[in-house]
Short mmCIF file of C-alpha atoms in Angstrom, two decimals:
data_model
loop_
_atom_site.label_atom_id
_atom_site.label_comp_id
_atom_site.label_asym_id
_atom_site.label_seq_id
_atom_site.Cartn_x
_atom_site.Cartn_y
_atom_site.Cartn_z
CA MET T 1 -0.93 -97.43 -25.59
CA ASN T 2 0.54 -100.51 -23.93
CA LYS T 3 0.75 -100.01 -20.17
CA ASP T 4 4.38 -101.19 -19.94
CA LEU T 5 5.38 -98.89 -22.82
CA TYR T 6 3.58 -95.97 -21.16
CA CYS T 7 5.42 -96.52 -17.86
CA LEU T 8 8.74 -96.83 -19.68
CA LYS T 9 8.13 -93.58 -21.55
CA MET T 10 7.28 -91.76 -18.32
CA LYS T 11 10.41 -93.10 -16.61
CA VAL T 12 12.58 -91.97 -19.52
CA ASN T 13 11.16 -88.46 -19.37
CA VAL T 14 11.74 -88.25 -15.61
CA ILE T 15 15.32 -89.51 -16.02
CA ILE T 16 15.99 -86.81 -18.64
CA ILE T 17 14.74 -84.14 -16.25
CA LEU T 18 16.80 -85.60 -13.40
CA LEU T 19 20.01 -85.75 -15.44
CA SER T 20 19.62 -82.17 -16.72
CA TRP T 21 19.14 -80.97 -13.15
CA LEU T 22 22.08 -82.93 -11.78
CA GLN T 23 24.37 -81.38 -14.39
CA LYS T 24 23.52 -77.93 -12.98
CA SER T 25 23.52 -78.87 -9.32
CA THR T 26 25.97 -81.57 -8.29
CA ALA T 27 26.73 -79.90 -4.92
CA GLU T 28 25.49 -77.08 -2.75
CA THR T 29 26.32 -73.38 -2.84
CA HIS T 30 26.69 -71.71 0.57
CA SER T 31 26.65 -68.02 1.39
CA MET T 32 27.40 -65.57 4.19
CA THR T 33 25.28 -62.40 4.25
CA LEU T 34 25.89 -59.19 6.18
CA GLN T 35 23.07 -56.67 6.61
CA ILE T 36 23.59 -53.24 8.20
CA ILE T 37 20.95 -50.57 8.87
CA GLY T 38 21.49 -47.04 10.12
CA SER T 39 18.53 -44.78 10.85
CA LYS T 40 17.35 -41.52 12.38
CA GLY T 41 13.81 -40.73 13.35
CA GLY T 42 10.95 -43.14 13.89
CA ASP T 43 11.22 -46.04 16.34
CA LEU T 44 14.21 -47.78 14.74
CA PRO T 45 17.60 -48.03 16.52
CA ASP T 46 20.46 -45.87 15.24
CA PHE T 47 22.40 -48.96 14.19
CA MET T 48 21.60 -52.62 13.56
CA GLU T 49 23.74 -55.39 12.11
CA SER T 50 23.00 -59.05 11.38
CA TRP T 51 24.96 -61.96 9.89
CA MET T 52 23.35 -64.94 8.19
CA VAL T 53 24.61 -68.25 6.82
CA ASP T 54 22.34 -69.74 4.18
CA ASP T 55 19.44 -67.51 5.30
CA VAL T 56 19.79 -68.51 8.97
CA PRO T 57 20.79 -65.72 11.43
CA ILE T 58 23.94 -66.40 13.46
CA TYR T 59 24.61 -62.94 14.89
CA ARG T 60 22.68 -59.74 15.64
CA TYR T 61 23.61 -56.37 17.10
CA ASN T 62 21.21 -53.61 18.12
CA SER T 63 22.56 -50.23 19.29
CA SER T 64 19.42 -49.40 21.28
CA VAL T 65 20.47 -51.80 24.05
CA GLY T 66 24.10 -52.37 23.16
CA MET T 67 26.04 -55.58 23.38
CA GLU T 68 23.29 -57.49 25.22
CA THR T 69 21.42 -58.12 21.96
CA MET T 70 24.30 -59.92 20.28
CA VAL T 71 23.53 -63.58 19.81
CA PRO T 72 25.93 -65.41 22.15
CA ALA T 73 28.45 -67.70 20.53
CA PRO T 74 26.63 -71.04 20.09
CA ASP T 75 27.95 -74.40 21.22
CA TRP T 76 28.98 -75.37 17.71
CA LEU T 77 31.62 -72.62 17.84
CA ASN T 78 32.82 -73.54 21.33
CA ASN T 79 36.43 -74.01 20.26
CA LEU T 80 39.51 -71.88 19.60
CA GLU T 81 38.74 -71.51 15.90
CA GLY T 82 35.16 -70.56 16.68
CA HIS T 83 36.12 -67.96 19.29
CA ALA T 84 38.57 -66.39 16.87
CA LEU T 85 35.83 -66.14 14.26
CA TRP T 86 33.43 -64.62 16.76
CA GLN T 87 35.99 -61.98 17.66
CA GLU T 88 36.39 -61.16 13.96
CA ILE T 89 32.64 -60.55 13.67
CA CYS T 90 32.62 -58.31 16.75
CA ASP T 91 35.59 -56.27 15.44
CA ILE T 92 33.92 -55.84 12.06
CA THR T 93 30.73 -54.67 13.78
CA GLU T 94 32.58 -51.99 15.73
CA LEU T 95 34.16 -50.65 12.53
CA ASP T 96 30.82 -50.81 10.68
CA LYS T 97 29.23 -48.58 13.34
CA THR T 98 31.68 -45.81 12.46
CA LEU T 99 31.43 -46.32 8.71
CA MET T 100 27.63 -46.39 8.81
CA SER T 101 27.50 -43.19 10.85
CA ASP T 102 29.70 -41.38 8.29
CA ALA T 103 27.78 -42.78 5.31
CA PHE T 104 24.45 -41.80 6.84
CA LYS T 105 25.54 -38.20 7.52
CA LEU T 106 26.97 -37.76 4.01
CA ALA T 107 23.87 -39.22 2.38
CA CYS T 108 21.58 -36.87 4.31
CA GLN T 109 23.75 -33.82 3.56
CA HIS T 110 23.98 -34.41 -0.19
CA ALA T 111 20.33 -35.39 -0.52
CA ASN T 112 19.29 -32.23 1.40
CA VAL T 113 17.32 -34.18 4.02
CA THR T 114 19.41 -33.22 7.09
CA GLY T 115 17.11 -32.43 9.98
CA THR T 116 13.95 -33.91 8.47
CA GLU T 117 14.10 -36.82 10.93
CA LYS T 118 13.18 -34.34 13.67
CA SER T 119 9.84 -33.80 11.95
CA GLY T 120 9.00 -37.47 12.31
CA THR T 121 10.18 -38.56 8.85
CA PRO T 122 12.67 -41.44 9.35
CA GLN T 123 15.83 -41.62 7.22
CA ILE T 124 17.24 -45.11 6.61
CA TYR T 125 20.60 -46.15 5.20
CA GLN T 126 21.26 -49.82 4.39
CA ALA T 127 24.29 -51.90 3.42
CA HIS T 128 24.07 -55.44 2.09
CA GLY T 129 27.22 -57.52 1.68
CA GLN T 130 27.53 -61.16 0.67
CA CYS T 131 30.08 -63.79 -0.26
CA ALA T 132 29.16 -67.14 -1.77
CA LEU T 133 31.18 -70.32 -2.19
CA ASN T 134 30.02 -72.24 -5.24
CA SER T 135 30.22 -76.00 -5.70
CA ASP T 136 33.05 -75.66 -8.21
CA GLY T 137 35.20 -73.69 -5.76
CA THR T 138 34.58 -70.27 -7.33
CA ILE T 139 33.74 -67.30 -5.15
CA GLU T 140 31.15 -64.57 -5.66
CA ALA T 141 31.10 -61.36 -3.63
CA SER T 142 28.97 -58.20 -3.64
CA LEU T 143 28.39 -55.03 -1.60
CA THR T 144 25.54 -52.58 -2.20
CA HIS T 145 24.25 -49.55 -0.29
CA ALA T 146 20.75 -48.07 -0.38
CA PHE T 147 19.35 -44.82 1.01
CA ASN T 148 15.65 -44.45 1.88
CA GLY T 149 14.79 -47.55 -0.13
CA HIS T 150 16.68 -46.61 -3.31
CA ASP T 151 20.02 -47.84 -4.68
CA TYR T 152 22.85 -45.55 -3.63
CA VAL T 153 26.30 -47.04 -4.35
CA HIS T 154 27.80 -50.39 -5.31
CA PHE T 155 31.29 -51.76 -4.67
CA ASP T 156 32.93 -54.04 -7.24
CA VAL T 157 35.26 -56.36 -5.32
CA ARG T 158 37.10 -57.47 -8.47
CA THR T 159 37.99 -53.97 -9.72
CA GLN T 160 38.04 -52.27 -6.29
CA THR T 161 35.81 -49.47 -7.57
CA TRP T 162 32.66 -47.77 -6.31
CA THR T 163 29.74 -46.92 -8.61
CA ALA T 164 27.21 -44.21 -7.75
CA ALA T 165 23.59 -45.11 -8.53
CA VAL T 166 22.40 -41.50 -8.10
CA SER T 167 24.11 -38.13 -8.53
CA SER T 168 23.92 -37.36 -4.81
CA ALA T 169 26.09 -40.45 -4.13
CA PHE T 170 28.97 -39.34 -6.36
CA PHE T 171 30.67 -37.50 -3.47
CA TYR T 172 30.51 -40.63 -1.31
CA LYS T 173 31.92 -42.80 -4.14
CA THR T 174 34.85 -40.39 -4.61
CA ARG T 175 35.57 -40.28 -0.90
CA ARG T 176 35.63 -44.09 -0.48
CA GLU T 177 37.82 -44.62 -3.57
CA ALA T 178 40.34 -42.06 -2.29
CA ASP T 179 40.98 -44.22 0.79
CA HIS T 180 43.34 -46.90 -0.57
CA LYS T 181 43.55 -48.77 2.77
CA ASP T 182 39.76 -49.00 2.88
CA LEU T 183 39.66 -50.44 -0.66
CA VAL T 184 42.19 -53.12 0.30
CA ARG T 185 40.23 -53.88 3.46
CA LEU T 186 36.92 -54.28 1.63
CA THR T 187 38.48 -56.44 -1.07
CA HIS T 188 40.09 -58.67 1.56
CA LEU T 189 36.87 -58.85 3.63
CA TYR T 190 34.52 -59.94 0.85
CA GLY T 191 36.96 -61.65 -1.46
CA TYR T 192 38.83 -63.73 1.14
CA GLN T 193 38.01 -63.24 4.83
CA CYS T 194 34.25 -63.70 4.40
CA VAL T 195 34.74 -67.02 2.65
CA LYS T 196 37.17 -68.27 5.31
CA MET T 197 34.63 -67.35 8.01
CA LEU T 198 31.93 -69.14 6.05
CA GLN T 199 34.06 -72.27 5.77
CA THR T 200 34.70 -72.25 9.52
CA ILE T 201 30.99 -72.07 10.28
CA LEU T 202 30.20 -74.81 7.76
CA LYS T 203 32.83 -76.96 9.46
CA TYR T 204 31.10 -76.90 12.85
CA ILE T 205 27.46 -76.06 12.22
CA PRO T 206 25.30 -79.20 12.67
CA TRP T 207 22.34 -78.51 10.38
CA ILE T 208 24.61 -77.98 7.37
CA LYS T 209 25.48 -81.70 7.35
CA GLU T 210 21.92 -82.94 7.88
CA ARG T 211 19.79 -83.23 4.76
CA LYS T 212 16.04 -82.77 5.21
CA VAL T 213 13.54 -84.59 3.00
CA PRO T 214 10.92 -82.29 1.43
CA GLN T 215 7.28 -82.61 2.40
CA VAL T 216 4.93 -82.29 -0.58
CA HIS T 217 1.29 -81.18 -0.35
CA LEU T 218 -1.21 -80.39 -3.09
CA ILE T 219 -3.57 -77.50 -2.40
CA GLU T 220 -6.66 -77.15 -4.65
CA LYS T 221 -8.38 -73.78 -5.13
CA HIS T 222 -11.43 -73.03 -7.32
CA ALA T 223 -11.53 -69.68 -9.10
CA LEU T 224 -14.36 -67.32 -8.11
CA THR T 225 -14.99 -65.82 -11.54
CA SER T 226 -14.38 -68.85 -13.77
CA SER T 227 -14.40 -72.64 -13.80
CA GLU T 228 -10.60 -72.90 -13.60
CA ILE T 229 -8.88 -74.78 -10.81
CA GLU T 230 -5.51 -73.76 -9.41
CA VAL T 231 -3.52 -76.62 -7.92
CA THR T 232 -0.49 -75.61 -5.86
CA CYS T 233 2.35 -77.99 -5.16
CA HIS T 234 3.69 -76.84 -1.78
CA VAL T 235 7.14 -78.28 -1.09
CA THR T 236 8.52 -77.45 2.36
CA GLY T 237 10.95 -78.51 5.07
CA PHE T 238 13.83 -79.40 2.75
CA TYR T 239 17.58 -78.81 3.02
CA PRO T 240 19.86 -78.08 1.23
CA ARG T 241 18.35 -75.23 -0.78
CA ASP T 242 18.82 -76.61 -4.31
CA ILE T 243 15.65 -78.33 -5.54
CA ARG T 244 13.85 -79.10 -8.78
CA VAL T 245 10.04 -79.04 -8.97
CA GLU T 246 8.07 -79.76 -12.16
CA TRP T 247 4.42 -80.20 -13.08
CA LEU T 248 4.04 -83.20 -15.41
CA VAL T 249 1.13 -84.16 -17.64
CA ALA T 250 0.23 -87.79 -18.34
CA GLY T 251 3.16 -89.38 -20.10
CA GLY T 252 5.73 -87.66 -17.93
CA LEU T 253 6.08 -84.56 -20.10
CA PRO T 254 6.91 -81.31 -18.27
CA LEU T 255 4.25 -78.59 -18.39
CA GLU T 256 5.06 -74.96 -19.08
CA GLU T 257 1.74 -73.41 -20.02
CA GLY T 258 -0.39 -72.54 -17.01
CA VAL T 259 2.48 -73.10 -14.56
CA ARG T 260 3.49 -70.36 -12.14
CA SER T 261 6.54 -70.83 -9.94
CA GLY T 262 7.40 -69.01 -6.76
CA VAL T 263 10.88 -68.60 -5.30
CA VAL T 264 12.68 -70.69 -2.73
CA LEU T 265 12.08 -69.08 0.68
CA PRO T 266 13.64 -69.80 4.08
CA ASN T 267 11.42 -71.24 6.82
CA GLY T 268 13.57 -69.77 9.61
CA ASP T 269 14.64 -73.15 10.99
CA GLY T 270 17.33 -73.86 8.41
CA THR T 271 14.94 -75.45 5.93
CA TYR T 272 13.27 -74.03 2.82
CA GLN T 273 9.96 -73.99 1.01
CA LEU T 274 8.75 -73.54 -2.56
CA ARG T 275 5.31 -73.24 -4.17
CA MET T 276 4.56 -74.08 -7.79
CA SER T 277 1.00 -73.60 -9.07
CA LEU T 278 -0.79 -75.12 -12.05
CA THR T 279 -3.95 -73.60 -13.54
CA VAL T 280 -6.25 -76.23 -15.06
CA SER T 281 -8.91 -74.98 -17.47
CA GLU T 282 -12.48 -76.28 -17.38
CA GLU T 283 -11.92 -78.15 -20.66
CA ALA T 284 -8.93 -80.05 -19.26
CA GLN T 285 -10.63 -81.05 -16.03
CA GLY T 286 -11.61 -84.69 -15.85
CA THR T 287 -9.63 -85.61 -18.96
CA GLN T 288 -6.19 -86.41 -17.53
CA SER T 289 -4.11 -86.41 -14.37
CA TYR T 290 -1.27 -84.09 -13.39
CA SER T 291 1.77 -84.90 -11.25
CA CYS T 292 4.09 -82.75 -9.18
CA LEU T 293 7.64 -84.06 -9.48
CA VAL T 294 10.17 -83.14 -6.80
CA ILE T 295 13.88 -83.92 -7.19
CA HIS T 296 16.13 -83.29 -4.16
CA SER T 297 19.52 -84.53 -2.98
CA SER T 298 18.02 -85.78 0.33
CA VAL T 299 16.27 -88.69 -1.45
CA SER T 300 17.73 -91.19 -3.89
CA GLU T 301 14.51 -91.36 -5.92
CA ASN T 302 12.20 -88.57 -7.00
CA ILE T 303 8.99 -87.72 -5.13
CA THR T 304 5.82 -87.71 -7.25
CA VAL T 305 2.36 -86.64 -6.04
CA THR T 306 -0.52 -86.94 -8.51
CA TRP T 307 -3.62 -84.77 -8.75
CA VAL T 308 -6.67 -86.23 -10.51
CA PRO T 309 -9.53 -83.78 -11.15
CA GLU T 310 -13.05 -85.02 -10.45
CA SER T 311 -15.05 -85.51 -13.61
CA ASP T 312 -18.21 -84.29 -11.91
CA SER T 313 -16.68 -81.09 -10.56
CA GLY T 314 -19.29 -79.09 -12.53
CA VAL T 315 -22.14 -80.94 -10.82
CA GLY T 316 -20.51 -80.33 -7.47
CA LYS T 317 -20.40 -76.61 -8.14
CA VAL T 318 -24.08 -76.56 -9.08
CA ILE T 319 -24.98 -78.38 -5.88
CA ALA T 320 -22.88 -75.94 -3.84
CA ILE T 321 -24.58 -72.94 -5.48
CA VAL T 322 -28.05 -74.39 -4.92
CA ALA T 323 -27.18 -75.06 -1.26
CA VAL T 324 -26.03 -71.47 -0.76
CA LEU T 325 -29.16 -70.06 -2.42
CA GLY T 326 -31.29 -72.33 -0.25
CA LEU T 327 -29.56 -71.10 2.88
CA ILE T 328 -30.10 -67.47 1.83
CA LEU T 329 -33.82 -68.19 1.24
CA ILE T 330 -34.18 -69.81 4.66
CA LEU T 331 -32.50 -66.82 6.37
CA ALA T 332 -34.81 -64.44 4.46
CA VAL T 333 -37.89 -66.33 5.64
CA ILE T 334 -36.69 -66.30 9.26
CA PHE T 335 -36.02 -62.56 9.02
CA CYS T 336 -39.53 -61.88 7.71
CA ILE T 337 -41.13 -63.96 10.47
CA ILE T 338 -39.20 -62.11 13.19
CA LYS T 339 -40.03 -58.74 11.62
CA ASN T 340 -43.76 -59.56 11.41
CA ARG T 341 -43.80 -60.61 15.07
CA ARG T 342 -42.14 -57.36 16.13
CA ASP T 343 -44.62 -55.31 14.02
CA SER T 344 -47.58 -57.16 15.57
CA VAL T 345 -46.31 -56.42 19.08
CA VAL T 346 -45.97 -52.71 18.30
#
């Protein structure tokens, strides 16, 4: 194939991938997450609460040492609007302590586990709430509870109804739905207040405005029981979260067979990482190259890193095996010499 025609074909394929991704992700989606844990028994505190924006913690509370563990209001909220928001979070935490205590007691009573924490078996109740502001202006909200690692109840913000995941949670569902003021409060919190708080934080937080270019590394790993090679495209250090990663074969065509994708994970510093692995069979090694394509809003052009398998990889393996066997033989000879010397001394 003509070299210019080949390059043009590859560029067209990449452009098609880029356009399809841009249609789905023209702007970022941001979220505010609230996690609450109540427990009895074990070494866990009775109550813990944390708030996160886009997977980055902004607030923590731990009942074991009280207010000292709350993250102090950072400099980027050092204004009247920020202080008002911080007071909202503190007020919500105080109310959550009471609600969590009641929910925990009811869950233990109706699951017949009251008192078991004294025997050393910890009981854990969790609540997970979230609101998300999508790029098109729509809002998503959710609130779920779990007891001892299993789904317990779920609150539908749109219909203002609770759903019991297990029979022992039906009493709790009925009790929460009977409190009309509480239903209005929850709907306002996750359907409106949470989003307004999120928008305030996005207004002042510095790392939200700063895009981070992804770093791309290829990691090669040989299988122990076969001649396959797994090549992992490790993309890390990028922000915002939305990213597109593809393995391409020669010609710029996306690969699906043999590709295993992980999930986007937070690094803890406001950036994210993603791993996508490609398994290359022995037959395909040395016949063509493979490229990891990364498309991210922090760069105007895509990032492409190419992996070319060595055609003599089989010879390299044989040499490695011979070297290992030779080392084992040398160690065996040394062991025999030392043993013979000890026997002669005795």
